[in-house]
Short mmCIF file of N, CA and C in Angstrom, two decimals:
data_model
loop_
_atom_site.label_atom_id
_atom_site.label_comp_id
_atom_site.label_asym_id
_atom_site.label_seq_id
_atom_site.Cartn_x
_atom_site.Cartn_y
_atom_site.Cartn_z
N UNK L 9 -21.81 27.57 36.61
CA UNK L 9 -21.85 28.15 37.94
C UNK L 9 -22.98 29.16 38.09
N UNK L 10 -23.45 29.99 37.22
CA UNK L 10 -24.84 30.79 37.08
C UNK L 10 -25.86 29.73 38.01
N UNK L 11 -25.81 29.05 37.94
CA UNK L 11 -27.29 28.34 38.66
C UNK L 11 -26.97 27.83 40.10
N UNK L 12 -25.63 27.98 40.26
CA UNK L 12 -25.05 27.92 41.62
C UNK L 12 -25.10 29.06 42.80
N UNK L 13 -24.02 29.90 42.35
CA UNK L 13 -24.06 30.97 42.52
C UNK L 13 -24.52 32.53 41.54
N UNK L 14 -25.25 32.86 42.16
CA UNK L 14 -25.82 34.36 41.75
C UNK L 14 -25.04 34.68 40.60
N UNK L 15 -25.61 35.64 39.73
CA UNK L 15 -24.90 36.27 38.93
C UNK L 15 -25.24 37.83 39.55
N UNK L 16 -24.74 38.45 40.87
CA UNK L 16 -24.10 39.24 41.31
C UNK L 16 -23.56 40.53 40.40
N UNK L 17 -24.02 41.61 40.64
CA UNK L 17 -23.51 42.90 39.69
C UNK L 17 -21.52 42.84 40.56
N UNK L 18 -20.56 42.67 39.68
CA UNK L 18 -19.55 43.19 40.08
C UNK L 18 -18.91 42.27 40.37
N UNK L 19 -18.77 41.17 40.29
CA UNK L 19 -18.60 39.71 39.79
C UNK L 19 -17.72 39.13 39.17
N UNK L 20 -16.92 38.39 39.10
CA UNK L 20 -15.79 38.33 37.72
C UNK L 20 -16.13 36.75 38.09
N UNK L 21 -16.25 35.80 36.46
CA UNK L 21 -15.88 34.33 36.38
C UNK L 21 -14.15 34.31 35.62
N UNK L 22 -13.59 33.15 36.62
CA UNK L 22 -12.72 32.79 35.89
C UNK L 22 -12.56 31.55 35.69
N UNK L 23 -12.56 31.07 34.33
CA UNK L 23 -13.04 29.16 33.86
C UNK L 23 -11.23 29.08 33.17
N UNK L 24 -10.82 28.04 33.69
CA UNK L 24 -9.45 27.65 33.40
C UNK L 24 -9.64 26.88 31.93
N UNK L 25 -8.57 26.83 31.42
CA UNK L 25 -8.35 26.37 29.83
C UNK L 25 -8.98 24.29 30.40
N UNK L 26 -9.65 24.13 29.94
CA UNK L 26 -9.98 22.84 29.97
C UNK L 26 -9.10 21.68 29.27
N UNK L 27 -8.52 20.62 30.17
CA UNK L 27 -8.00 19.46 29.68
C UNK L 27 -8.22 17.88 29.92
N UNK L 28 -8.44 17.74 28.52
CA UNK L 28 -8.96 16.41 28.39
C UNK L 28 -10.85 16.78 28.40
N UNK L 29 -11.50 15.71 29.63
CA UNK L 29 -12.58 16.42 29.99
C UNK L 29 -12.56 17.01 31.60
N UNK L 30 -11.53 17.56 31.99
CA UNK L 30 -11.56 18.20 33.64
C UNK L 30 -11.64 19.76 33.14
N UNK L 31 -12.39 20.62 34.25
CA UNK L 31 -12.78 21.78 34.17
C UNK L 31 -12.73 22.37 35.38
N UNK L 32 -12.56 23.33 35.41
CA UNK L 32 -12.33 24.31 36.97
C UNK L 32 -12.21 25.46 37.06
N UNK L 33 -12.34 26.36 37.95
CA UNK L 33 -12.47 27.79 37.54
C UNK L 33 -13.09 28.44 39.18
N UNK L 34 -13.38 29.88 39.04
CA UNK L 34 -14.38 30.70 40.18
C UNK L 34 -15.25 31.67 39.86
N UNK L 35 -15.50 31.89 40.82
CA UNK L 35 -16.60 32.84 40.66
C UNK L 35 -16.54 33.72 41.84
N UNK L 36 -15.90 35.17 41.69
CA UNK L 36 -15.43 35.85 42.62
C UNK L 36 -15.91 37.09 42.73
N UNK L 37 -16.54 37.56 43.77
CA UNK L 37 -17.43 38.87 43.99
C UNK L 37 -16.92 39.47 45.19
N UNK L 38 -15.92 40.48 44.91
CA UNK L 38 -15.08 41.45 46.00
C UNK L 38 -15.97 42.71 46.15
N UNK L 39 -16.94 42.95 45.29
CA UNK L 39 -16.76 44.19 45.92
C UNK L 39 -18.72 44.37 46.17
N UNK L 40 -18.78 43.42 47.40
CA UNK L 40 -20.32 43.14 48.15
C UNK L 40 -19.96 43.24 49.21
N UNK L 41 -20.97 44.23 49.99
CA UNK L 41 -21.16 44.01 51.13
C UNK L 41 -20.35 42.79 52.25
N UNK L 42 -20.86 41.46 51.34
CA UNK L 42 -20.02 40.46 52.18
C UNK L 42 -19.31 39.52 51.14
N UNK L 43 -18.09 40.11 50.71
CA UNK L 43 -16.89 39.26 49.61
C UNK L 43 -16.98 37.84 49.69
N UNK L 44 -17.03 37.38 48.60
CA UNK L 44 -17.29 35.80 48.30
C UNK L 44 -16.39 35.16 46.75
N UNK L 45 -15.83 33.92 47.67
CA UNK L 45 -15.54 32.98 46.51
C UNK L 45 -16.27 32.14 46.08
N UNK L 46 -16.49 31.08 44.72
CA UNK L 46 -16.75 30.11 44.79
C UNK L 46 -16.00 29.39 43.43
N UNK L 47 -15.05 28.53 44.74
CA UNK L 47 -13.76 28.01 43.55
C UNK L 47 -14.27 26.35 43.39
N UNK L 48 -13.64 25.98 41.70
CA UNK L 48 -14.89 24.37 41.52
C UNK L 48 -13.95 23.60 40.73
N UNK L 49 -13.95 22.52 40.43
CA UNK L 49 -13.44 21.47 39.60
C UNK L 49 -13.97 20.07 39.38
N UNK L 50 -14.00 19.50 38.22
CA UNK L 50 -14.72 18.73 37.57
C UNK L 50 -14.77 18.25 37.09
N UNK L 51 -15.12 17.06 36.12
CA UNK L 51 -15.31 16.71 35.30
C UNK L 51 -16.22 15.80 34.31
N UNK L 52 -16.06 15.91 33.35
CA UNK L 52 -18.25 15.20 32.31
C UNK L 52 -17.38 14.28 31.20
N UNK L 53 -17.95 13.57 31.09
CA UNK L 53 -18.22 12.65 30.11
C UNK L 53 -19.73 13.26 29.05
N UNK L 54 -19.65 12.15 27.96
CA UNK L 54 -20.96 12.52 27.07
C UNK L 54 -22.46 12.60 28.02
N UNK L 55 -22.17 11.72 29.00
CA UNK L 55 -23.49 11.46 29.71
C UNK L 55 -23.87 11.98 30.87
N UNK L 56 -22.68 12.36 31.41
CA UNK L 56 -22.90 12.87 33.14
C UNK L 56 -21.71 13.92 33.28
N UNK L 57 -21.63 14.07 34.74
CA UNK L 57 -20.82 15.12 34.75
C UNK L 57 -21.10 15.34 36.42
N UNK L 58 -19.75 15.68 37.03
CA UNK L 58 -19.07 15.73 38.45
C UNK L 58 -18.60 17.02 38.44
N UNK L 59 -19.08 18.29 39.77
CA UNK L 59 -18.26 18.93 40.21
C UNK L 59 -18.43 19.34 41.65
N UNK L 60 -17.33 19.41 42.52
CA UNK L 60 -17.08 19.75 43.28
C UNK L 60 -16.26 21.07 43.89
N UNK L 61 -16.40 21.82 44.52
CA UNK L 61 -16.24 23.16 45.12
C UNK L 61 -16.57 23.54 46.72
N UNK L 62 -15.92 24.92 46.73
CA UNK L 62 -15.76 25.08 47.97
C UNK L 62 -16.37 26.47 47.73
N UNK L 63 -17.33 27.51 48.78
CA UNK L 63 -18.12 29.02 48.87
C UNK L 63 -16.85 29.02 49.92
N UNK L 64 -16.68 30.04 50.26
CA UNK L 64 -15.68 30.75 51.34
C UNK L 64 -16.50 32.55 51.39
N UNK L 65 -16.94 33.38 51.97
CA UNK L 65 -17.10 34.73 52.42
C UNK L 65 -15.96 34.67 53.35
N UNK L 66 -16.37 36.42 53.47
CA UNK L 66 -15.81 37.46 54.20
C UNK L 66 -16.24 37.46 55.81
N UNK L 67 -15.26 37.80 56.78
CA UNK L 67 -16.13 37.65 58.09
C UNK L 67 -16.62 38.62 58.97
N UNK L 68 -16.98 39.81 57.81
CA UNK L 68 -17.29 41.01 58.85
C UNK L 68 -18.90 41.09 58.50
N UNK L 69 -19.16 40.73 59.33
CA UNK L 69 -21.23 40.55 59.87
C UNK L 69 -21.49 42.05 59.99
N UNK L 70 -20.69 42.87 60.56
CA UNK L 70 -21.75 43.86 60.99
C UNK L 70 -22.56 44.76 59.86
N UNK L 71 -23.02 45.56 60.64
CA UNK L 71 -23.99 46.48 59.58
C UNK L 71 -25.29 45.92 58.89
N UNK L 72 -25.61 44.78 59.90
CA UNK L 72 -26.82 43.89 59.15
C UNK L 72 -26.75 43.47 57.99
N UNK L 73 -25.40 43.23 57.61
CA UNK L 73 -25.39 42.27 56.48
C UNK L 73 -25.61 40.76 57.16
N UNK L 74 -26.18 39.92 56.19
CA UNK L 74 -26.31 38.69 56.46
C UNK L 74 -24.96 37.70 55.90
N UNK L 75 -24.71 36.69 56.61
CA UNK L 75 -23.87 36.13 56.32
C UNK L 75 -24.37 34.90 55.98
N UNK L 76 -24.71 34.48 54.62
CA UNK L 76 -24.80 33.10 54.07
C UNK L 76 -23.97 31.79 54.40
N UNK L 77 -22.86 31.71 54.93
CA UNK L 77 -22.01 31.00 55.09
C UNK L 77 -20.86 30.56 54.37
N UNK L 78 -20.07 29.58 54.49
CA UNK L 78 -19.39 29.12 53.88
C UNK L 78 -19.13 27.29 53.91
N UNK L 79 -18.47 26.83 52.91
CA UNK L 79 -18.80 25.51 53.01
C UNK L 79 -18.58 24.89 51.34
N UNK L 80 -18.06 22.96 51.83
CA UNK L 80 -17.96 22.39 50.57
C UNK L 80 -19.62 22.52 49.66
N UNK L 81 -19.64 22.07 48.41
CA UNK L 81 -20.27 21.62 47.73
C UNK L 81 -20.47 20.52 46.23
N UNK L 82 -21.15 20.06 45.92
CA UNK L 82 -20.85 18.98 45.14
C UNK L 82 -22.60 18.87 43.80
N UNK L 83 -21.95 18.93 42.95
CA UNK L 83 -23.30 18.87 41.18
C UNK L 83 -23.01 17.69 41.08
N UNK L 84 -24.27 17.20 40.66
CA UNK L 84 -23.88 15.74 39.58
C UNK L 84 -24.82 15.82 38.75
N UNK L 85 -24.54 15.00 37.57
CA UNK L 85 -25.80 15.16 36.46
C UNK L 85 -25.82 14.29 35.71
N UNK L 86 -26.94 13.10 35.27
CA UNK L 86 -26.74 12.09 34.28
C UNK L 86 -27.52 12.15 33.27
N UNK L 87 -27.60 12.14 32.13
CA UNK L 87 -28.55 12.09 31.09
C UNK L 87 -29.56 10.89 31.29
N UNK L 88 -30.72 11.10 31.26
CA UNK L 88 -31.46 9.74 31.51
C UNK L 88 -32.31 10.38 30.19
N UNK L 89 -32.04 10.55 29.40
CA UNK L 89 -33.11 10.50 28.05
C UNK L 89 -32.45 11.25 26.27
N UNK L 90 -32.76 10.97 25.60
CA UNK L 90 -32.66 11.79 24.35
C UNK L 90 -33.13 13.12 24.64
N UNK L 91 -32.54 14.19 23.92
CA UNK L 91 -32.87 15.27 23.34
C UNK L 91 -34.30 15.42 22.99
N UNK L 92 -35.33 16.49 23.79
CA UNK L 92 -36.33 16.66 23.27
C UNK L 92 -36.03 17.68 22.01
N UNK L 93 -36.05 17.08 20.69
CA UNK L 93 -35.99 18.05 19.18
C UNK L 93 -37.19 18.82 19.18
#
């Protein structure tokens, strides 16, 4: 999730105990200007790998904070090569 969402001062990840190969977890920043989730679930094989999630903020705009939005989202990733050693 680092390459998703920010790594944010004040921040907490929480990654659930993984089973089988499914994975899921958030990434929750309460105490910004404008409070944000970003809750995800997933799952990879040796070669690829699926996740899907949802951003949700806070809805108080004022004070010239900007409001990024909120909204689904979706990673995918396939290995198309060997390991550069």
């Amino acid at each position: 999730m680092g390459q998703t969402v920010e790594r944010w001062e004040n921040c907490s990840t929480v990654t659930d105990e993984p089973k089988g190969n499914a994975m899921s977890g958030a990434r929750q920043c309460d105490q910004r200007a404008m409070p944000m989730v970003a809750r995800y679930a997933g799952s990879h094989t040796s070669d690829s790998f699926v996740i899907k999630g949802a951003v949700t903020q806070g809805h108080d705009e004022g004070g010239g904070v900007m409001h990024l939005g909120s909204g689904d989202f979706s990673l995918t990733g396939k290995r198309v090569g060997d390991c550069a050693g």
